[in-house]
JSON list of C-alpha atoms and ligand atoms in Angstrom, two decimals:
[
{"chain": "A", "resi": 24, "resn": "UNK", "atom": "CA", "xyz": [-51.06, -18.20, 65.07]},
{"chain": "A", "resi": 25, "resn": "UNK", "atom": "CA", "xyz": [-54.39, -17.84, 63.32]},
{"chain": "A", "resi": 26, "resn": "UNK", "atom": "CA", "xyz": [-54.40, -18.83, 59.69]},
{"chain": "A", "resi": 27, "resn": "UNK", "atom": "CA", "xyz": [-56.55, -20.30, 56.97]},
{"chain": "A", "resi": 28, "resn": "UNK", "atom": "CA", "xyz": [-55.25, -21.90, 53.84]},
{"chain": "A", "resi": 29, "resn": "UNK", "atom": "CA", "xyz": [-56.93, -23.12, 50.67]},
{"chain": "A", "resi": 30, "resn": "UNK", "atom": "CA", "xyz": [-56.62, -26.74, 49.53]},
{"chain": "A", "resi": 31, "resn": "UNK", "atom": "CA", "xyz": [-57.26, -27.27, 45.83]},
{"chain": "A", "resi": 32, "resn": "UNK", "atom": "CA", "xyz": [-59.87, -30.02, 45.33]},
{"chain": "A", "resi": 33, "resn": "UNK", "atom": "CA", "xyz": [-61.94, -31.46, 42.49]},
{"chain": "A", "resi": 34, "resn": "UNK", "atom": "CA", "xyz": [-61.76, -29.39, 39.29]},
{"chain": "A", "resi": 35, "resn": "UNK", "atom": "CA", "xyz": [-61.44, -25.88, 40.72]},
{"chain": "A", "resi": 36, "resn": "UNK", "atom": "CA", "xyz": [-62.78, -25.98, 44.31]},
{"chain": "A", "resi": 37, "resn": "UNK", "atom": "CA", "xyz": [-61.06, -24.72, 47.42]},
{"chain": "A", "resi": 38, "resn": "UNK", "atom": "CA", "xyz": [-61.49, -26.42, 50.76]},
{"chain": "A", "resi": 39, "resn": "UNK", "atom": "CA", "xyz": [-60.41, -23.95, 53.46]},
{"chain": "A", "resi": 40, "resn": "UNK", "atom": "CA", "xyz": [-58.50, -25.29, 56.45]},
{"chain": "A", "resi": 41, "resn": "UNK", "atom": "CA", "xyz": [-58.39, -23.01, 59.49]},
{"chain": "A", "resi": 42, "resn": "UNK", "atom": "CA", "xyz": [-55.92, -23.74, 62.28]},
{"chain": "A", "resi": 43, "resn": "UNK", "atom": "CA", "xyz": [-56.51, -23.17, 65.98]},
{"chain": "A", "resi": 44, "resn": "UNK", "atom": "CA", "xyz": [-54.43, -20.87, 68.21]},
{"chain": "A", "resi": 45, "resn": "UNK", "atom": "CA", "xyz": [-52.29, -23.71, 69.50]},
{"chain": "A", "resi": 46, "resn": "UNK", "atom": "CA", "xyz": [-51.57, -25.15, 66.04]},
{"chain": "A", "resi": 47, "resn": "UNK", "atom": "CA", "xyz": [-52.91, -28.55, 67.10]},
{"chain": "A", "resi": 48, "resn": "UNK", "atom": "CA", "xyz": [-56.23, -28.74, 65.32]},
{"chain": "A", "resi": 49, "resn": "UNK", "atom": "CA", "xyz": [-58.01, -27.53, 62.22]},
{"chain": "A", "resi": 50, "resn": "UNK", "atom": "CA", "xyz": [-61.49, -27.08, 60.88]},
{"chain": "A", "resi": 51, "resn": "UNK", "atom": "CA", "xyz": [-62.48, -27.76, 57.29]},
{"chain": "A", "resi": 52, "resn": "UNK", "atom": "CA", "xyz": [-64.79, -25.47, 55.32]},
{"chain": "A", "resi": 53, "resn": "UNK", "atom": "CA", "xyz": [-66.76, -27.03, 52.45]},
{"chain": "A", "resi": 54, "resn": "UNK", "atom": "CA", "xyz": [-64.85, -30.33, 52.20]},
{"chain": "A", "resi": 55, "resn": "UNK", "atom": "CA", "xyz": [-65.93, -31.55, 48.79]},
{"chain": "A", "resi": 56, "resn": "UNK", "atom": "CA", "xyz": [-63.27, -34.28, 48.93]},
{"chain": "A", "resi": 57, "resn": "UNK", "atom": "CA", "xyz": [-62.49, -36.17, 52.17]},
{"chain": "A", "resi": 58, "resn": "UNK", "atom": "CA", "xyz": [-59.13, -37.51, 50.97]},
{"chain": "A", "resi": 59, "resn": "UNK", "atom": "CA", "xyz": [-57.68, -34.07, 50.28]},
{"chain": "A", "resi": 60, "resn": "UNK", "atom": "CA", "xyz": [-58.49, -33.08, 53.87]},
{"chain": "A", "resi": 61, "resn": "UNK", "atom": "CA", "xyz": [-57.23, -36.37, 55.34]},
{"chain": "A", "resi": 62, "resn": "UNK", "atom": "CA", "xyz": [-53.90, -36.06, 53.52]},
{"chain": "A", "resi": 63, "resn": "UNK", "atom": "CA", "xyz": [-53.42, -32.46, 54.63]},
{"chain": "A", "resi": 64, "resn": "UNK", "atom": "CA", "xyz": [-54.25, -33.29, 58.28]},
{"chain": "A", "resi": 65, "resn": "UNK", "atom": "CA", "xyz": [-51.79, -36.16, 58.18]},
{"chain": "A", "resi": 66, "resn": "UNK", "atom": "CA", "xyz": [-49.03, -34.09, 56.56]},
{"chain": "A", "resi": 67, "resn": "UNK", "atom": "CA", "xyz": [-49.43, -31.33, 59.17]},
{"chain": "A", "resi": 68, "resn": "UNK", "atom": "CA", "xyz": [-50.06, -33.67, 62.12]},
{"chain": "A", "resi": 69, "resn": "UNK", "atom": "CA", "xyz": [-53.29, -31.87, 62.98]},
{"chain": "A", "resi": 70, "resn": "UNK", "atom": "CA", "xyz": [-56.56, -33.29, 64.19]},
{"chain": "A", "resi": 71, "resn": "UNK", "atom": "CA", "xyz": [-59.90, -32.23, 62.74]},
{"chain": "A", "resi": 72, "resn": "UNK", "atom": "CA", "xyz": [-62.16, -30.51, 65.24]},
{"chain": "A", "resi": 73, "resn": "UNK", "atom": "CA", "xyz": [-65.07, -29.28, 63.13]},
{"chain": "A", "resi": 74, "resn": "UNK", "atom": "CA", "xyz": [-66.60, -28.88, 59.69]},
{"chain": "A", "resi": 75, "resn": "UNK", "atom": "CA", "xyz": [-68.39, -25.83, 58.27]},
{"chain": "A", "resi": 76, "resn": "UNK", "atom": "CA", "xyz": [-70.62, -26.01, 55.21]},
{"chain": "A", "resi": 77, "resn": "UNK", "atom": "CA", "xyz": [-71.87, -22.97, 53.28]},
{"chain": "A", "resi": 78, "resn": "UNK", "atom": "CA", "xyz": [-74.46, -24.59, 50.99]},
{"chain": "A", "resi": 79, "resn": "UNK", "atom": "CA", "xyz": [-75.74, -27.91, 49.74]},
{"chain": "A", "resi": 80, "resn": "UNK", "atom": "CA", "xyz": [-73.95, -28.33, 46.38]},
{"chain": "A", "resi": 81, "resn": "UNK", "atom": "CA", "xyz": [-72.08, -31.62, 46.07]},
{"chain": "A", "resi": 82, "resn": "UNK", "atom": "CA", "xyz": [-68.71, -30.07, 45.28]},
{"chain": "A", "resi": 83, "resn": "UNK", "atom": "CA", "xyz": [-68.85, -28.44, 48.74]},
{"chain": "A", "resi": 84, "resn": "UNK", "atom": "CA", "xyz": [-70.32, -31.36, 50.68]},
{"chain": "A", "resi": 85, "resn": "UNK", "atom": "CA", "xyz": [-69.21, -34.68, 49.16]},
{"chain": "A", "resi": 86, "resn": "UNK", "atom": "CA", "xyz": [-66.54, -35.29, 51.81]},
{"chain": "A", "resi": 87, "resn": "UNK", "atom": "CA", "xyz": [-68.57, -34.16, 54.83]},
{"chain": "A", "resi": 88, "resn": "UNK", "atom": "CA", "xyz": [-70.18, -37.44, 55.91]},
{"chain": "A", "resi": 89, "resn": "UNK", "atom": "CA", "xyz": [-66.97, -39.45, 55.67]},
{"chain": "A", "resi": 90, "resn": "UNK", "atom": "CA", "xyz": [-64.92, -36.88, 57.64]},
{"chain": "A", "resi": 91, "resn": "UNK", "atom": "CA", "xyz": [-67.65, -36.43, 60.27]},
{"chain": "A", "resi": 92, "resn": "UNK", "atom": "CA", "xyz": [-67.87, -40.20, 60.75]},
{"chain": "A", "resi": 93, "resn": "UNK", "atom": "CA", "xyz": [-64.11, -40.70, 60.89]},
{"chain": "A", "resi": 94, "resn": "UNK", "atom": "CA", "xyz": [-63.39, -37.78, 63.26]},
{"chain": "A", "resi": 95, "resn": "UNK", "atom": "CA", "xyz": [-66.69, -37.53, 65.20]},
{"chain": "A", "resi": 96, "resn": "UNK", "atom": "CA", "xyz": [-66.76, -33.73, 64.92]},
{"chain": "A", "resi": 97, "resn": "UNK", "atom": "CA", "xyz": [-69.57, -31.14, 64.92]},
{"chain": "A", "resi": 98, "resn": "UNK", "atom": "CA", "xyz": [-70.79, -30.20, 61.44]},
{"chain": "A", "resi": 99, "resn": "UNK", "atom": "CA", "xyz": [-72.26, -26.72, 61.03]},
{"chain": "A", "resi": 100, "resn": "UNK", "atom": "CA", "xyz": [-74.39, -25.97, 58.00]},
{"chain": "A", "resi": 101, "resn": "UNK", "atom": "CA", "xyz": [-77.29, -23.84, 56.78]},
{"chain": "A", "resi": 102, "resn": "UNK", "atom": "CA", "xyz": [-80.51, -24.44, 58.70]},
{"chain": "A", "resi": 103, "resn": "UNK", "atom": "CA", "xyz": [-82.43, -23.75, 55.48]},
{"chain": "A", "resi": 104, "resn": "UNK", "atom": "CA", "xyz": [-80.92, -26.62, 53.47]},
{"chain": "A", "resi": 105, "resn": "UNK", "atom": "CA", "xyz": [-81.09, -30.39, 53.94]},
{"chain": "A", "resi": 106, "resn": "UNK", "atom": "CA", "xyz": [-77.48, -31.56, 54.06]},
{"chain": "A", "resi": 107, "resn": "UNK", "atom": "CA", "xyz": [-76.73, -35.05, 55.40]},
{"chain": "A", "resi": 108, "resn": "UNK", "atom": "CA", "xyz": [-74.36, -35.10, 58.42]},
{"chain": "A", "resi": 109, "resn": "UNK", "atom": "CA", "xyz": [-75.03, -31.48, 59.41]},
{"chain": "A", "resi": 110, "resn": "UNK", "atom": "CA", "xyz": [-75.72, -31.77, 63.15]},
{"chain": "A", "resi": 111, "resn": "UNK", "atom": "CA", "xyz": [-75.49, -28.06, 64.04]},
{"chain": "A", "resi": 112, "resn": "UNK", "atom": "CA", "xyz": [-77.86, -26.15, 61.73]},
{"chain": "A", "resi": 113, "resn": "UNK", "atom": "CA", "xyz": [-77.20, -22.40, 61.88]},
{"chain": "A", "resi": 114, "resn": "UNK", "atom": "CA", "xyz": [-78.53, -19.25, 60.24]},
{"chain": "A", "resi": 115, "resn": "UNK", "atom": "CA", "xyz": [-77.78, -15.54, 59.92]},
{"chain": "A", "resi": 116, "resn": "UNK", "atom": "CA", "xyz": [-77.08, -13.80, 63.22]},
{"chain": "A", "resi": 117, "resn": "UNK", "atom": "CA", "xyz": [-76.01, -17.00, 64.99]},
{"chain": "A", "resi": 118, "resn": "UNK", "atom": "CA", "xyz": [-72.67, -17.12, 66.79]},
{"chain": "A", "resi": 119, "resn": "UNK", "atom": "CA", "xyz": [-70.87, -20.21, 67.96]},
{"chain": "A", "resi": 120, "resn": "UNK", "atom": "CA", "xyz": [-67.47, -21.01, 69.42]},
{"chain": "A", "resi": 121, "resn": "UNK", "atom": "CA", "xyz": [-65.12, -23.92, 68.85]},
{"chain": "A", "resi": 122, "resn": "UNK", "atom": "CA", "xyz": [-62.45, -24.74, 71.43]},
{"chain": "A", "resi": 123, "resn": "UNK", "atom": "CA", "xyz": [-59.16, -23.11, 70.49]},
{"chain": "A", "resi": 124, "resn": "UNK", "atom": "CA", "xyz": [-60.69, -21.22, 67.56]},
{"chain": "A", "resi": 125, "resn": "UNK", "atom": "CA", "xyz": [-62.83, -18.58, 69.25]},
{"chain": "A", "resi": 126, "resn": "UNK", "atom": "CA", "xyz": [-66.00, -17.16, 67.75]},
{"chain": "A", "resi": 127, "resn": "UNK", "atom": "CA", "xyz": [-67.68, -17.76, 64.43]},
{"chain": "A", "resi": 128, "resn": "UNK", "atom": "CA", "xyz": [-70.46, -15.53, 63.15]},
{"chain": "A", "resi": 129, "resn": "UNK", "atom": "CA", "xyz": [-73.01, -16.70, 60.60]},
{"chain": "A", "resi": 130, "resn": "UNK", "atom": "CA", "xyz": [-74.34, -14.45, 57.82]},
{"chain": "A", "resi": 131, "resn": "UNK", "atom": "CA", "xyz": [-77.30, -15.27, 55.60]},
{"chain": "A", "resi": 132, "resn": "UNK", "atom": "CA", "xyz": [-76.52, -14.76, 51.93]},
{"chain": "A", "resi": 133, "resn": "UNK", "atom": "CA", "xyz": [-79.24, -16.33, 49.77]},
{"chain": "A", "resi": 134, "resn": "UNK", "atom": "CA", "xyz": [-79.06, -16.17, 45.96]},
{"chain": "A", "resi": 135, "resn": "UNK", "atom": "CA", "xyz": [-76.68, -18.86, 44.72]},
{"chain": "A", "resi": 136, "resn": "UNK", "atom": "CA", "xyz": [-78.79, -21.29, 46.76]},
{"chain": "A", "resi": 137, "resn": "UNK", "atom": "CA", "xyz": [-81.85, -20.42, 48.83]},
{"chain": "A", "resi": 138, "resn": "UNK", "atom": "CA", "xyz": [-80.21, -21.11, 52.19]},
{"chain": "A", "resi": 139, "resn": "UNK", "atom": "CA", "xyz": [-76.57, -20.19, 51.48]},
{"chain": "A", "resi": 140, "resn": "UNK", "atom": "CA", "xyz": [-74.68, -18.91, 54.52]},
{"chain": "A", "resi": 141, "resn": "UNK", "atom": "CA", "xyz": [-71.20, -17.46, 55.07]},
{"chain": "A", "resi": 142, "resn": "UNK", "atom": "CA", "xyz": [-69.01, -17.62, 58.17]},
{"chain": "A", "resi": 143, "resn": "UNK", "atom": "CA", "xyz": [-66.94, -14.81, 59.64]},
{"chain": "A", "resi": 144, "resn": "UNK", "atom": "CA", "xyz": [-64.02, -15.94, 61.79]},
{"chain": "A", "resi": 145, "resn": "UNK", "atom": "CA", "xyz": [-61.19, -13.77, 63.07]},
{"chain": "A", "resi": 146, "resn": "UNK", "atom": "CA", "xyz": [-61.09, -11.51, 60.03]},
{"chain": "A", "resi": 147, "resn": "UNK", "atom": "CA", "xyz": [-61.71, -14.33, 57.54]},
{"chain": "A", "resi": 148, "resn": "UNK", "atom": "CA", "xyz": [-64.90, -14.56, 55.52]},
{"chain": "A", "resi": 149, "resn": "UNK", "atom": "CA", "xyz": [-65.70, -18.06, 54.26]},
{"chain": "A", "resi": 150, "resn": "UNK", "atom": "CA", "xyz": [-67.97, -16.93, 51.48]},
{"chain": "A", "resi": 151, "resn": "UNK", "atom": "CA", "xyz": [-68.63, -20.22, 49.65]},
{"chain": "A", "resi": 152, "resn": "UNK", "atom": "CA", "xyz": [-70.15, -19.55, 46.24]},
{"chain": "A", "resi": 153, "resn": "UNK", "atom": "CA", "xyz": [-71.58, -16.11, 47.08]},
{"chain": "A", "resi": 154, "resn": "UNK", "atom": "CA", "xyz": [-68.62, -13.72, 46.86]},
{"chain": "A", "resi": 155, "resn": "UNK", "atom": "CA", "xyz": [-65.69, -14.82, 44.68]},
{"chain": "A", "resi": 156, "resn": "UNK", "atom": "CA", "xyz": [-62.38, -13.11, 44.06]},
{"chain": "A", "resi": 157, "resn": "UNK", "atom": "CA", "xyz": [-63.35, -10.70, 41.28]},
{"chain": "A", "resi": 158, "resn": "UNK", "atom": "CA", "xyz": [-66.87, -12.03, 40.89]},
{"chain": "A", "resi": 159, "resn": "UNK", "atom": "CA", "xyz": [-69.89, -13.70, 42.47]},
{"chain": "A", "resi": 160, "resn": "UNK", "atom": "CA", "xyz": [-71.76, -16.98, 42.24]},
{"chain": "A", "resi": 161, "resn": "UNK", "atom": "CA", "xyz": [-74.44, -17.70, 39.71]},
{"chain": "A", "resi": 162, "resn": "UNK", "atom": "CA", "xyz": [-77.98, -17.08, 40.88]},
{"chain": "A", "resi": 163, "resn": "UNK", "atom": "CA", "xyz": [-79.49, -20.58, 40.90]},
{"chain": "A", "resi": 164, "resn": "UNK", "atom": "CA", "xyz": [-82.18, -20.66, 43.56]},
{"chain": "A", "resi": 165, "resn": "UNK", "atom": "CA", "xyz": [-82.74, -17.06, 44.59]},
{"chain": "A", "resi": 166, "resn": "UNK", "atom": "CA", "xyz": [-83.32, -13.83, 42.70]},
{"chain": "A", "resi": 167, "resn": "UNK", "atom": "CA", "xyz": [-80.76, -11.33, 41.47]},
{"chain": "A", "resi": 168, "resn": "UNK", "atom": "CA", "xyz": [-82.19, -8.87, 44.01]},
{"chain": "A", "resi": 169, "resn": "UNK", "atom": "CA", "xyz": [-81.51, -11.34, 46.84]},
{"chain": "A", "resi": 170, "resn": "UNK", "atom": "CA", "xyz": [-77.98, -11.98, 45.60]},
{"chain": "A", "resi": 171, "resn": "UNK", "atom": "CA", "xyz": [-77.30, -8.26, 45.36]},
{"chain": "A", "resi": 172, "resn": "UNK", "atom": "CA", "xyz": [-78.58, -7.73, 48.93]},
{"chain": "A", "resi": 173, "resn": "UNK", "atom": "CA", "xyz": [-76.44, -10.66, 50.15]},
{"chain": "A", "resi": 174, "resn": "UNK", "atom": "CA", "xyz": [-73.32, -9.21, 48.53]},
{"chain": "A", "resi": 175, "resn": "UNK", "atom": "CA", "xyz": [-74.08, -5.77, 49.96]},
{"chain": "A", "resi": 176, "resn": "UNK", "atom": "CA", "xyz": [-74.24, -7.35, 53.42]},
{"chain": "A", "resi": 177, "resn": "UNK", "atom": "CA", "xyz": [-70.80, -8.91, 52.91]},
{"chain": "A", "resi": 178, "resn": "UNK", "atom": "CA", "xyz": [-69.49, -5.63, 51.45]},
{"chain": "A", "resi": 179, "resn": "UNK", "atom": "CA", "xyz": [-70.25, -3.93, 54.77]},
{"chain": "A", "resi": 180, "resn": "UNK", "atom": "CA", "xyz": [-67.70, -6.04, 56.67]},
{"chain": "A", "resi": 181, "resn": "UNK", "atom": "CA", "xyz": [-64.34, -4.47, 57.60]},
{"chain": "A", "resi": 182, "resn": "UNK", "atom": "CA", "xyz": [-62.20, -3.65, 54.56]},
{"chain": "A", "resi": 183, "resn": "UNK", "atom": "CA", "xyz": [-59.30, -5.82, 55.75]},
{"chain": "A", "resi": 184, "resn": "UNK", "atom": "CA", "xyz": [-61.49, -8.95, 55.91]},
{"chain": "A", "resi": 185, "resn": "UNK", "atom": "CA", "xyz": [-59.86, -11.82, 54.04]},
{"chain": "A", "resi": 186, "resn": "UNK", "atom": "CA", "xyz": [-62.22, -13.23, 51.45]},
{"chain": "A", "resi": 187, "resn": "UNK", "atom": "CA", "xyz": [-61.89, -17.04, 51.41]},
{"chain": "A", "resi": 188, "resn": "UNK", "atom": "CA", "xyz": [-64.08, -18.23, 48.55]},
{"chain": "A", "resi": 189, "resn": "UNK", "atom": "CA", "xyz": [-65.03, -21.65, 47.22]},
{"chain": "A", "resi": 190, "resn": "UNK", "atom": "CA", "xyz": [-63.51, -21.69, 43.72]},
{"chain": "A", "resi": 191, "resn": "UNK", "atom": "CA", "xyz": [-60.48, -20.61, 41.70]},
{"chain": "A", "resi": 192, "resn": "UNK", "atom": "CA", "xyz": [-62.42, -18.56, 39.15]},
{"chain": "A", "resi": 193, "resn": "UNK", "atom": "CA", "xyz": [-60.43, -15.38, 39.57]},
{"chain": "A", "resi": 194, "resn": "UNK", "atom": "CA", "xyz": [-58.84, -14.93, 36.12]},
{"chain": "A", "resi": 195, "resn": "UNK", "atom": "CA", "xyz": [-62.14, -15.54, 34.28]},
{"chain": "A", "resi": 196, "resn": "UNK", "atom": "CA", "xyz": [-63.95, -13.29, 36.73]},
{"chain": "A", "resi": 197, "resn": "UNK", "atom": "CA", "xyz": [-61.43, -10.49, 36.28]},
{"chain": "A", "resi": 198, "resn": "UNK", "atom": "CA", "xyz": [-61.49, -10.85, 32.48]},
{"chain": "A", "resi": 199, "resn": "UNK", "atom": "CA", "xyz": [-65.22, -10.19, 32.59]},
{"chain": "A", "resi": 200, "resn": "UNK", "atom": "CA", "xyz": [-64.73, -7.43, 35.18]},
{"chain": "A", "resi": 201, "resn": "UNK", "atom": "CA", "xyz": [-62.22, -5.74, 32.86]},
{"chain": "A", "resi": 202, "resn": "UNK", "atom": "CA", "xyz": [-64.77, -5.74, 30.02]},
{"chain": "A", "resi": 203, "resn": "UNK", "atom": "CA", "xyz": [-67.44, -4.21, 32.27]},
{"chain": "A", "resi": 204, "resn": "UNK", "atom": "CA", "xyz": [-65.07, -1.70, 33.92]},
{"chain": "A", "resi": 205, "resn": "UNK", "atom": "CA", "xyz": [-62.32, -1.11, 31.31]},
{"chain": "A", "resi": 206, "resn": "UNK", "atom": "CA", "xyz": [-60.90, 2.10, 32.78]},
{"chain": "A", "resi": 207, "resn": "UNK", "atom": "CA", "xyz": [-60.31, 0.69, 36.26]},
{"chain": "A", "resi": 208, "resn": "UNK", "atom": "CA", "xyz": [-56.51, 0.68, 36.52]},
{"chain": "A", "resi": 209, "resn": "UNK", "atom": "CA", "xyz": [-56.41, -1.27, 39.77]},
{"chain": "A", "resi": 210, "resn": "UNK", "atom": "CA", "xyz": [-58.58, -3.96, 38.18]},
{"chain": "A", "resi": 211, "resn": "UNK", "atom": "CA", "xyz": [-56.28, -4.19, 35.15]},
{"chain": "A", "resi": 212, "resn": "UNK", "atom": "CA", "xyz": [-53.31, -4.65, 37.51]},
{"chain": "A", "resi": 213, "resn": "UNK", "atom": "CA", "xyz": [-55.18, -7.27, 39.51]},
{"chain": "A", "resi": 214, "resn": "UNK", "atom": "CA", "xyz": [-55.94, -9.24, 36.34]},
{"chain": "A", "resi": 215, "resn": "UNK", "atom": "CA", "xyz": [-52.25, -9.24, 35.42]},
{"chain": "A", "resi": 216, "resn": "UNK", "atom": "CA", "xyz": [-51.26, -10.37, 38.92]},
{"chain": "A", "resi": 217, "resn": "UNK", "atom": "CA", "xyz": [-53.87, -13.16, 38.91]},
{"chain": "A", "resi": 218, "resn": "UNK", "atom": "CA", "xyz": [-52.63, -14.43, 35.51]},
{"chain": "A", "resi": 219, "resn": "UNK", "atom": "CA", "xyz": [-49.07, -14.50, 36.82]},
{"chain": "A", "resi": 220, "resn": "UNK", "atom": "CA", "xyz": [-50.12, -16.33, 39.99]},
{"chain": "A", "resi": 221, "resn": "UNK", "atom": "CA", "xyz": [-52.00, -18.99, 38.04]},
{"chain": "A", "resi": 222, "resn": "UNK", "atom": "CA", "xyz": [-49.17, -19.42, 35.53]},
{"chain": "A", "resi": 223, "resn": "UNK", "atom": "CA", "xyz": [-46.91, -20.10, 38.54]},
{"chain": "A", "resi": 224, "resn": "UNK", "atom": "CA", "xyz": [-49.41, -22.58, 39.97]},
{"chain": "A", "resi": 225, "resn": "UNK", "atom": "CA", "xyz": [-50.29, -20.31, 42.90]},
{"chain": "A", "resi": 226, "resn": "UNK", "atom": "CA", "xyz": [-53.78, -19.67, 44.26]},
{"chain": "A", "resi": 227, "resn": "UNK", "atom": "CA", "xyz": [-55.19, -16.15, 43.82]},
{"chain": "A", "resi": 228, "resn": "UNK", "atom": "CA", "xyz": [-56.98, -16.35, 47.17]},
{"chain": "A", "resi": 229, "resn": "UNK", "atom": "CA", "xyz": [-57.60, -15.10, 49.76]},
{"chain": "A", "resi": 230, "resn": "UNK", "atom": "CA", "xyz": [-58.25, -11.58, 48.57]},
{"chain": "A", "resi": 231, "resn": "UNK", "atom": "CA", "xyz": [-59.31, -8.73, 50.82]},
{"chain": "A", "resi": 232, "resn": "UNK", "atom": "CA", "xyz": [-62.64, -7.02, 50.89]},
{"chain": "A", "resi": 233, "resn": "UNK", "atom": "CA", "xyz": [-60.87, -3.73, 50.09]},
{"chain": "A", "resi": 234, "resn": "UNK", "atom": "CA", "xyz": [-59.56, -5.32, 46.89]},
{"chain": "A", "resi": 235, "resn": "UNK", "atom": "CA", "xyz": [-63.04, -6.59, 46.00]},
{"chain": "A", "resi": 236, "resn": "UNK", "atom": "CA", "xyz": [-64.65, -3.22, 46.67]},
{"chain": "A", "resi": 237, "resn": "UNK", "atom": "CA", "xyz": [-62.13, -1.60, 44.30]},
{"chain": "A", "resi": 238, "resn": "UNK", "atom": "CA", "xyz": [-62.29, -4.15, 41.48]},
{"chain": "A", "resi": 239, "resn": "UNK", "atom": "CA", "xyz": [-65.24, -6.58, 41.71]},
{"chain": "A", "resi": 240, "resn": "UNK", "atom": "CA", "xyz": [-68.04, -5.30, 39.44]},
{"chain": "A", "resi": 241, "resn": "UNK", "atom": "CA", "xyz": [-70.68, -7.17, 41.45]},
{"chain": "A", "resi": 242, "resn": "UNK", "atom": "CA", "xyz": [-69.87, -5.02, 44.49]},
{"chain": "A", "resi": 243, "resn": "UNK", "atom": "CA", "xyz": [-69.80, -1.86, 42.35]},
{"chain": "A", "resi": 244, "resn": "UNK", "atom": "CA", "xyz": [-73.25, -1.83, 40.76]},
{"chain": "A", "resi": 245, "resn": "UNK", "atom": "CA", "xyz": [-73.86, 1.61, 42.28]},
{"chain": "A", "resi": 246, "resn": "UNK", "atom": "CA", "xyz": [-70.99, 3.14, 40.25]},
{"chain": "A", "resi": 247, "resn": "UNK", "atom": "CA", "xyz": [-71.89, 5.28, 37.21]},
{"chain": "A", "resi": 248, "resn": "UNK", "atom": "CA", "xyz": [-69.27, 3.54, 35.03]},
{"chain": "A", "resi": 249, "resn": "UNK", "atom": "CA", "xyz": [-70.72, 0.07, 35.76]},
{"chain": "A", "resi": 250, "resn": "UNK", "atom": "CA", "xyz": [-74.22, 1.38, 35.21]},
{"chain": "A", "resi": 251, "resn": "UNK", "atom": "CA", "xyz": [-73.21, 2.76, 31.79]},
{"chain": "A", "resi": 252, "resn": "UNK", "atom": "CA", "xyz": [-71.58, -0.53, 30.78]},
{"chain": "A", "resi": 253, "resn": "UNK", "atom": "CA", "xyz": [-74.58, -2.58, 31.91]},
{"chain": "A", "resi": 254, "resn": "UNK", "atom": "CA", "xyz": [-76.97, -0.22, 30.09]},
{"chain": "A", "resi": 255, "resn": "UNK", "atom": "CA", "xyz": [-74.90, -0.46, 26.91]},
{"chain": "A", "resi": 256, "resn": "UNK", "atom": "CA", "xyz": [-75.01, -4.26, 27.13]},
{"chain": "A", "resi": 257, "resn": "UNK", "atom": "CA", "xyz": [-78.75, -4.62, 27.70]},
{"chain": "A", "resi": 258, "resn": "UNK", "atom": "CA", "xyz": [-79.92, -1.53, 25.79]},
{"chain": "A", "resi": 259, "resn": "UNK", "atom": "CA", "xyz": [-82.16, -0.35, 28.61]},
{"chain": "A", "resi": 260, "resn": "UNK", "atom": "CA", "xyz": [-82.05, 2.40, 31.25]},
{"chain": "A", "resi": 261, "resn": "UNK", "atom": "CA", "xyz": [-81.19, 0.90, 34.61]},
{"chain": "A", "resi": 262, "resn": "UNK", "atom": "CA", "xyz": [-82.38, 3.08, 37.47]},
{"chain": "A", "resi": 263, "resn": "UNK", "atom": "CA", "xyz": [-81.37, 1.09, 40.51]},
{"chain": "A", "resi": 264, "resn": "UNK", "atom": "CA", "xyz": [-78.18, -0.64, 41.62]},
{"chain": "A", "resi": 265, "resn": "UNK", "atom": "CA", "xyz": [-79.93, -4.01, 41.92]},
{"chain": "A", "resi": 266, "resn": "UNK", "atom": "CA", "xyz": [-81.06, -3.73, 38.29]},
{"chain": "A", "resi": 267, "resn": "UNK", "atom": "CA", "xyz": [-77.49, -2.92, 37.25]},
{"chain": "A", "resi": 268, "resn": "UNK", "atom": "CA", "xyz": [-76.36, -5.93, 39.27]},
{"chain": "A", "resi": 269, "resn": "UNK", "atom": "CA", "xyz": [-78.94, -8.19, 37.56]},
{"chain": "A", "resi": 270, "resn": "UNK", "atom": "CA", "xyz": [-77.80, -7.00, 34.11]},
{"chain": "A", "resi": 271, "resn": "UNK", "atom": "CA", "xyz": [-74.12, -7.57, 34.98]},
{"chain": "A", "resi": 272, "resn": "UNK", "atom": "CA", "xyz": [-74.93, -11.09, 36.18]},
{"chain": "A", "resi": 273, "resn": "UNK", "atom": "CA", "xyz": [-76.88, -11.86, 32.96]},
{"chain": "A", "resi": 274, "resn": "UNK", "atom": "CA", "xyz": [-74.04, -10.42, 30.87]},
{"chain": "A", "resi": 275, "resn": "UNK", "atom": "CA", "xyz": [-71.49, -12.59, 32.68]},
{"chain": "A", "resi": 276, "resn": "UNK", "atom": "CA", "xyz": [-73.72, -15.68, 32.30]},
{"chain": "A", "resi": 277, "resn": "UNK", "atom": "CA", "xyz": [-74.04, -15.01, 28.56]},
{"chain": "A", "resi": 278, "resn": "UNK", "atom": "CA", "xyz": [-70.32, -14.43, 28.01]},
{"chain": "B", "resi": 303, "resn": "LIG", "atom": "ZN1", "xyz": [-72.40, -23.92, 44.66]}
]
């Protein structure tokens, strides 16, 4: 059975563990803490057969070198970023296969960092800090236009794609989303459900792309209601969706 599950790590990170078809091995996505992965592998009696990294930030990479050394596994990471222990640099359009796991597809999604990549595997999108449940990453190294284009690329994937993101930011993201898109009933319901999940100690991830397209303001910058909200916030006419996106991102950063 194919599955991916999130391991809570550090303050609010998720390390994603994907299991192979036979249920004998797993790969780790963005292991920011080696011990969390080692404990999980031990508890489930699985061996590690690969590591995927989406971008260079320490909370996504701090456990990589130790795990790679201990398990002698291939480490895939963005060709455009210098990350120690990455021995299989990849970039958008690349495909690779891992024994027992099948195919992985790489998508370029610059914006949060200049070389950020995402991985698509069997209906799962490992989106790192680009697309979050209910939100998106901050624009640190790229431009808002790049980030918007990256998110649009991810938005074009099949609607049933499971979005496996790098942080548990969902409630805060949806609180902002609700301010920007107050009449979106599905969004209001999602916020309630996320609050309940967190109060019960449950993760809010993975979501689906369909859910994001219906409720995530950063995928909805082409909607008139988001445009109106963004214009009201910045006091300017916003002609294009990428300008609406940039205003929404600034609004979220300031709030
Ligand atoms: Zn990051």
